[in-house]
Tab-separated table of C-alpha atoms in Angstrom:
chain	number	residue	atom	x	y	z
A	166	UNK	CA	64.862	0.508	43.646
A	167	UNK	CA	65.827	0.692	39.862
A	168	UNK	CA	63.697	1.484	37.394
A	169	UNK	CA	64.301	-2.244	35.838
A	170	UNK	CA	63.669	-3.923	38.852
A	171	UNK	CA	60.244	-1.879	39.835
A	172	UNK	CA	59.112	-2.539	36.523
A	173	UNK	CA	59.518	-6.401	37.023
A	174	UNK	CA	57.959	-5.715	40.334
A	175	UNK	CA	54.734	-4.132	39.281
A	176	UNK	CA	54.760	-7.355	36.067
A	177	UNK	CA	54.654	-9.505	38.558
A	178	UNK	CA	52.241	-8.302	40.990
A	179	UNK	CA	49.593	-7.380	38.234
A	180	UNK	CA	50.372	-10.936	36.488
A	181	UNK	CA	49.621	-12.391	40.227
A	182	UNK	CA	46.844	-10.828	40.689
A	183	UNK	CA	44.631	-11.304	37.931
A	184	UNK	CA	45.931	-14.836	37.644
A	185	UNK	CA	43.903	-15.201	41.233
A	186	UNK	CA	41.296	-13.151	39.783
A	187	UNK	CA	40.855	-15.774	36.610
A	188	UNK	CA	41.735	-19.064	38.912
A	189	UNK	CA	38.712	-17.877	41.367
A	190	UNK	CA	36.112	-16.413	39.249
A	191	UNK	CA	34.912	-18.715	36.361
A	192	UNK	CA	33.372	-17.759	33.394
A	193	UNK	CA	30.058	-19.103	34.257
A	194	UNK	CA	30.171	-15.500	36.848
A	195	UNK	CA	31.263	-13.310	34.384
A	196	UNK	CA	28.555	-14.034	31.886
A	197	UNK	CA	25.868	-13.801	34.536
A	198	UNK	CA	26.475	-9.843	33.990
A	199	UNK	CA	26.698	-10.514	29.974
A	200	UNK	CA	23.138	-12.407	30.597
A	201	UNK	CA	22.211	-8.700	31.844
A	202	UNK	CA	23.275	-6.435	28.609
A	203	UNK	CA	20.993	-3.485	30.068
A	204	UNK	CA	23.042	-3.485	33.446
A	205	UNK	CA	26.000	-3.970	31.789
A	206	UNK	CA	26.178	-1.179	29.560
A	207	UNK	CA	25.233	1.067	32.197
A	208	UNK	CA	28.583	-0.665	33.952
A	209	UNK	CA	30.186	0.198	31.321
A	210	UNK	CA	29.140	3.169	30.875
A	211	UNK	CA	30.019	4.644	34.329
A	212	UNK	CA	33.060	3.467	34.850
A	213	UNK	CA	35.033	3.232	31.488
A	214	UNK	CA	33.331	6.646	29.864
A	215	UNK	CA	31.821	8.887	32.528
A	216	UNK	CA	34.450	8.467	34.827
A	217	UNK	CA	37.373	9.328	32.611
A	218	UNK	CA	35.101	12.274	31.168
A	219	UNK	CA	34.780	13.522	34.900
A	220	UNK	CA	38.750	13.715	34.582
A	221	UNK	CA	38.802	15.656	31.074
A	222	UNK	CA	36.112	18.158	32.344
A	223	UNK	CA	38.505	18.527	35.849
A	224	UNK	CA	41.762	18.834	34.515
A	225	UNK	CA	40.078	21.266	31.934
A	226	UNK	CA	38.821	23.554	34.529
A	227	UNK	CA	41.473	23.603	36.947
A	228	UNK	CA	45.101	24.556	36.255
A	229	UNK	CA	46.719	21.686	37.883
A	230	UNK	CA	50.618	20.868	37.811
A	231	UNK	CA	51.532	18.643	35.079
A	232	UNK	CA	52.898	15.385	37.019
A	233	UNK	CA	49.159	15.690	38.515
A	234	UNK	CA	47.550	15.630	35.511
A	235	UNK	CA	49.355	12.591	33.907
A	236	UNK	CA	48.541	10.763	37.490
A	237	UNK	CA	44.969	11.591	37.051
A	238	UNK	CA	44.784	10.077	33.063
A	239	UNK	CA	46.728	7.268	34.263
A	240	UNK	CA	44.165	6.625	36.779
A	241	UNK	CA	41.364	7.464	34.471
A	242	UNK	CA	42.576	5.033	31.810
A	243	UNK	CA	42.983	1.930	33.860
A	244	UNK	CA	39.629	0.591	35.141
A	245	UNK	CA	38.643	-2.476	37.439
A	246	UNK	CA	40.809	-2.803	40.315
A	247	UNK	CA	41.950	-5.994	41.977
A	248	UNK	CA	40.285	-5.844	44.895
A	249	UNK	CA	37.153	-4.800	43.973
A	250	UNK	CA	35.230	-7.838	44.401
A	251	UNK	CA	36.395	-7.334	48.500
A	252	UNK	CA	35.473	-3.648	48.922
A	253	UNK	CA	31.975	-4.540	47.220
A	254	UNK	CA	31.663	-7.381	49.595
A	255	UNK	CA	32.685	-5.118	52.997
A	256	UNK	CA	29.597	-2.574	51.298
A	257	UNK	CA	27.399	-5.987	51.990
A	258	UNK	CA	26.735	-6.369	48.858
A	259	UNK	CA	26.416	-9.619	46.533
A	260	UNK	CA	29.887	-11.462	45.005
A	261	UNK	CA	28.200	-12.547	41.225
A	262	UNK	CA	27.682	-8.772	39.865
A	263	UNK	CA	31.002	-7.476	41.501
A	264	UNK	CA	32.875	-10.738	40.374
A	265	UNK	CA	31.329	-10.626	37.133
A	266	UNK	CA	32.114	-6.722	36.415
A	267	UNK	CA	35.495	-7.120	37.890
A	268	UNK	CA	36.834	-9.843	35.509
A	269	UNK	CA	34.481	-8.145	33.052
A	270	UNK	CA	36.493	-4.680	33.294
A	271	UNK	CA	39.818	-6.445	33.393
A	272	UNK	CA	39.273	-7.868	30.293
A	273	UNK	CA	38.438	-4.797	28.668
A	274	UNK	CA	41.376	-3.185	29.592
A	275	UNK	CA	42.905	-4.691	26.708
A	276	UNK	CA	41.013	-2.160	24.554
A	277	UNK	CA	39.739	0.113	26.888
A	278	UNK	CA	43.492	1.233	28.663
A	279	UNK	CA	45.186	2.289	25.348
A	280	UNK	CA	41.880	4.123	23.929
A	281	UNK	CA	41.369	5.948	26.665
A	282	UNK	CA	44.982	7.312	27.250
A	283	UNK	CA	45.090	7.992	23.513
A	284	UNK	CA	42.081	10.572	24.167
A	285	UNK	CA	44.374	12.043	26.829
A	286	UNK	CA	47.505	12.057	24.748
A	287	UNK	CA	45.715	14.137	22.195
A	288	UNK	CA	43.708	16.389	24.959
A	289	UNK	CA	46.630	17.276	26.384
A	290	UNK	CA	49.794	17.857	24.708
A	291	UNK	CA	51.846	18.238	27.636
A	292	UNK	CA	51.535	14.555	28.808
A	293	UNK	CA	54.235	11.548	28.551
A	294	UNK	CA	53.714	9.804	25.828
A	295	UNK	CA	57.103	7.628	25.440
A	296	UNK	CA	55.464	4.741	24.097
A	297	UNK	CA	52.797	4.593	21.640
A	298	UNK	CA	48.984	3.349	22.619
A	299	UNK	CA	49.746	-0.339	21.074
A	300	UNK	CA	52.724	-1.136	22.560
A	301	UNK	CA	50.021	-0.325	25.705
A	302	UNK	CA	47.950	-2.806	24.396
A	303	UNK	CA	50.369	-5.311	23.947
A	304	UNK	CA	51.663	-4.837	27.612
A	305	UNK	CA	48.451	-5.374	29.024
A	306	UNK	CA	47.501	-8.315	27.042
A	307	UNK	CA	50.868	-9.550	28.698
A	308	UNK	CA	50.059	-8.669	32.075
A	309	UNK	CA	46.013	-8.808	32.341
A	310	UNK	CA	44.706	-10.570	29.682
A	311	UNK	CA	47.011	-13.243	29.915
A	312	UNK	CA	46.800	-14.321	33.427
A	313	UNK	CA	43.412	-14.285	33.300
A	314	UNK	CA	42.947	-16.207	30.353
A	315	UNK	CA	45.318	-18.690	31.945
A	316	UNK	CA	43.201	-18.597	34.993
A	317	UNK	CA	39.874	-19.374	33.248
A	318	UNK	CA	41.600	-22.745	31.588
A	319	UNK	CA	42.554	-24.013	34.193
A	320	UNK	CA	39.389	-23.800	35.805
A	321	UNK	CA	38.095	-25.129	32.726
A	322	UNK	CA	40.445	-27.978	32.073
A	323	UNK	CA	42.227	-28.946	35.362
A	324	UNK	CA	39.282	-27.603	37.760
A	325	UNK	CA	40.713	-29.609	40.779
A	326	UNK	CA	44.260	-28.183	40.141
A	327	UNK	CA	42.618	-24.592	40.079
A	328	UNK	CA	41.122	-25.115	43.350
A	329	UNK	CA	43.812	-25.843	44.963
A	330	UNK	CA	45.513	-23.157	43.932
A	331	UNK	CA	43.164	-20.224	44.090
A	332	UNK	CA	43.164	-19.491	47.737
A	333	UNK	CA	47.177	-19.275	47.697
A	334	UNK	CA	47.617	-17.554	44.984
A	335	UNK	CA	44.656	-14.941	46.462
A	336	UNK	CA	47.128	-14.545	49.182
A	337	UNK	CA	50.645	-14.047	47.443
A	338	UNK	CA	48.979	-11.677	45.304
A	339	UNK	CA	47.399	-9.494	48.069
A	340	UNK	CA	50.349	-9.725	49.767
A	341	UNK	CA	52.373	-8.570	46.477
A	342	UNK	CA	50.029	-5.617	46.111
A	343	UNK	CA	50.392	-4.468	49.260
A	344	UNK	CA	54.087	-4.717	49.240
A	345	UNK	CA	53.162	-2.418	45.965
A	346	UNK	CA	51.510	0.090	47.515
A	347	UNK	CA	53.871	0.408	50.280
A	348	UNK	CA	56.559	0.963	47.939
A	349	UNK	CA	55.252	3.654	45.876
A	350	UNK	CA	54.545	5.073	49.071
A	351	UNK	CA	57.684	5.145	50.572
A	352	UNK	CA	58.879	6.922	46.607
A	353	UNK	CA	56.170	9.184	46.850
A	354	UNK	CA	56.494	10.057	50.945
A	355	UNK	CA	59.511	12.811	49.537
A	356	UNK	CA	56.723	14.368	46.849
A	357	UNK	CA	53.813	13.728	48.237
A	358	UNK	CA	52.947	17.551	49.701
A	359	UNK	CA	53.649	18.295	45.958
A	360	UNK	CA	49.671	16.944	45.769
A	361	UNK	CA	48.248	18.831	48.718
A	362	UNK	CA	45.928	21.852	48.177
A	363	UNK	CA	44.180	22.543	44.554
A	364	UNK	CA	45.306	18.986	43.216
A	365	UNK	CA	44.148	17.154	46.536
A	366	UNK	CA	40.863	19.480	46.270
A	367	UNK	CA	40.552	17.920	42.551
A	368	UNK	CA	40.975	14.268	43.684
A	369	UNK	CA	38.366	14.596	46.186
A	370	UNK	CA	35.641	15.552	43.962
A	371	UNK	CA	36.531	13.080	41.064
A	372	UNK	CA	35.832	10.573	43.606
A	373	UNK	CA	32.489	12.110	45.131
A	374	UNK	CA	31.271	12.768	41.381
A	375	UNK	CA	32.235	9.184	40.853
A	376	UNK	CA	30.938	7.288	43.612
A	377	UNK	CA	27.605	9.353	42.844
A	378	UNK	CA	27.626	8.215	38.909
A	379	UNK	CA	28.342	4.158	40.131
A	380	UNK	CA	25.180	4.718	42.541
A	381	UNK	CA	23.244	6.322	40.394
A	382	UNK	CA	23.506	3.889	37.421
A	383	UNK	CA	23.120	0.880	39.282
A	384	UNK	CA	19.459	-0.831	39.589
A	385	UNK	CA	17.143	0.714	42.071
A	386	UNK	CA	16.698	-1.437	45.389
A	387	UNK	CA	19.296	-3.401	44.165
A	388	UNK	CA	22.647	-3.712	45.695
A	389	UNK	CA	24.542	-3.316	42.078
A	390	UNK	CA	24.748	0.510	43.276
A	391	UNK	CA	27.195	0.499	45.783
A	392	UNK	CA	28.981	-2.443	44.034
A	393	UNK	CA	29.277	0.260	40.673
A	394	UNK	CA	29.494	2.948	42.963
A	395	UNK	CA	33.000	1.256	44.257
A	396	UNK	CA	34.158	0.364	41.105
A	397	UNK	CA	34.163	3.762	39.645
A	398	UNK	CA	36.627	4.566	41.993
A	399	UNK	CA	38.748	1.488	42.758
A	400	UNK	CA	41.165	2.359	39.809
A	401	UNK	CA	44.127	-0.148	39.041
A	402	UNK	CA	46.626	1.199	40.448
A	403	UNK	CA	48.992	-0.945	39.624
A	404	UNK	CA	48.356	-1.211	35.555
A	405	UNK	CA	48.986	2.951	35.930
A	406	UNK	CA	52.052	2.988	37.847
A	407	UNK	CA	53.085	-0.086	35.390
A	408	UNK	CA	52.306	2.480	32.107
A	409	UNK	CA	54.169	5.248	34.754
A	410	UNK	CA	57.283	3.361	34.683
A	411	UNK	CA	56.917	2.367	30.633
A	412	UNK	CA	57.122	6.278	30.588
A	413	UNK	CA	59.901	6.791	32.457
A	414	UNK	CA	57.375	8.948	35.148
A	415	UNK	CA	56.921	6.744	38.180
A	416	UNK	CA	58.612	9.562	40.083
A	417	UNK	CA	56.227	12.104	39.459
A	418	UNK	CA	53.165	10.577	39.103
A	419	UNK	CA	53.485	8.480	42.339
A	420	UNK	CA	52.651	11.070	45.030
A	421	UNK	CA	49.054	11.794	43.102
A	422	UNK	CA	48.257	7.918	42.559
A	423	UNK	CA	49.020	7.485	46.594
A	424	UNK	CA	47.085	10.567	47.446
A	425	UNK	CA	43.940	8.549	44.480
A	426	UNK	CA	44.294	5.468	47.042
A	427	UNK	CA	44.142	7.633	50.797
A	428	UNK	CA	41.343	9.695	49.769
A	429	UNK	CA	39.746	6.873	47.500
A	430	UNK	CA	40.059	4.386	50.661
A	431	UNK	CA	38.600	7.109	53.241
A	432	UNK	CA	36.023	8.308	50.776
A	433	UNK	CA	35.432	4.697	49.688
A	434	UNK	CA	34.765	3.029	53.508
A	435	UNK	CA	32.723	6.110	54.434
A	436	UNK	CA	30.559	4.958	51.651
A	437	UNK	CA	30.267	1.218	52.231
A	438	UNK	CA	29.514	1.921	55.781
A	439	UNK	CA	26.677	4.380	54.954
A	440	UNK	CA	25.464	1.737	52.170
A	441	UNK	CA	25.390	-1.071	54.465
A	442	UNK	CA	23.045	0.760	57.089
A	443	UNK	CA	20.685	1.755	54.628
A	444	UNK	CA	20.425	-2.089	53.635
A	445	UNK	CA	20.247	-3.106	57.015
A	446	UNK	CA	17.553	-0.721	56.871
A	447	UNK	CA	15.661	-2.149	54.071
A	448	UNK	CA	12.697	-4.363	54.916
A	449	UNK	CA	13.395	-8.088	53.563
């Protein structure tokens, strides 16, 4: 696939998705977190600040190849996942806070995306920097912000309409993403041993340390832990492989964002399963 035509591809599977994301979650969710400033800060906190920081402090103390490195900041800069809100859910956990933080982080991406890769950029020198930190703000007000914003309208104005169309859209857009993911897998299958040893090693304990920062920040006997927990590590992969391909690095940096997603799924479910035992375990 041409570089032209994967870039249209990824535009239209992040437009997709958070236009399901805004058409299903109203705005009423999202500021039941805002209502909440303590617990959101500490959201915000571990996932758009200690997270990334985990990254710096990695790629700082091991001497990783550079196509691994821009992977990793990629990954680092592009917070709140699509499907989020399902993981949390499969952890048994409660749809408000995970609905709320996901449309929450999505948002923020506006902001949060470009600052964070410009800390990277200047970090380290070696990385792609093609196009400059606004024009990565303006792309992801066209893709996220956007969509979403569209989304919440219509739930607003035409809330019928929206509906109607929620559960649809839901589908083309998982369906999308995982035609995205199988994709950059079948790119990356060629590269992908390019990842194993040190760099693999790396990846597995930036998602450990960050799985243990989401659980640690969230409340105590609450279930906002495993939902923060998962959300420190479901990255959007999709908004890095689309500022990937605005670099002209898709190539490279696909074999470490697929590697992100295996070990990030494994890592992920062995969590949720050992999170929803212990809250089985829980008297009511």
């Amino acid at each position: 696939m041409h570089h032209p035509l994967l870039l249209i591809f990824v535009k239209i599977t992040i437009f997709s998705l958070m236009l399901a994301i805004g058409s299903n979650l109203c705005f009423e969710e999202m500021l039941s977190l805002w209502r909440k400033p303590a617990l959101l800060l500490r959201a915000l906190l571990a996932v758009v600040v200690l997270v990334p920081l985990v990254v710096i402090v990695l790629l700082k103390l091991f001497n990783l190849p550079p196509e691994v490195i821009t992977g990793l900041a990629l990954l680092a800069a592009s917070p709140g996942a699509p499907l989020t809100t399902k993981r949390a859910q499969m952890a048994g956990c409660r749809f408000s806070y995970s609905a709320s933080l996901q449309l929450t982080l999505a948002i923020l991406a506006v902001c949060v995306t470009p600052v964070t890769l410009g800390i990277f950029f200047s970090l380290f020198k070696h990385l792609a920097e093609k196009v400059t930190i606004l024009e990565v703000a303006r792309q992801v007000i066209m893709v996220q912000f956007l969509p979403i914003s569209i989304g919440l309208l219509l739930q607003k104005f035409t809330p019928n309409f929206a509906e109607n169309i929620a559960q649809p859209l839901n589908f083309i857009a998982d369906i999308l993403l995982l035609l995205l993911v199988v994709l950059a897998g079948i790119l990356g299958i060629p590269l992908f041993f390019k990842v194993w040893g040190l760099p693999m090693v790396v990846i597995t304990i930036m998602i450990i340390v960050s799985l243990a920062i989401g659980h640690s920040l969230g409340d105590h006997n609450d279930d906002t832990r495993p939902i923060l927990a998962i959300s420190c590590i479901a990255r959007n992969v999709g908004l890095a492989l689309f500022i990937a391909i605005l670099n002209n690095v898709q190539q490279k940096v696909i074999p470490t964002i697929i590697a992100y997603v295996i070990v990030g799924a494994i890592l992920g479910s062995f969590y949720s399963i050992w999170n929803k035992r212990k809250l089985e375990q829980q008297p009511n």
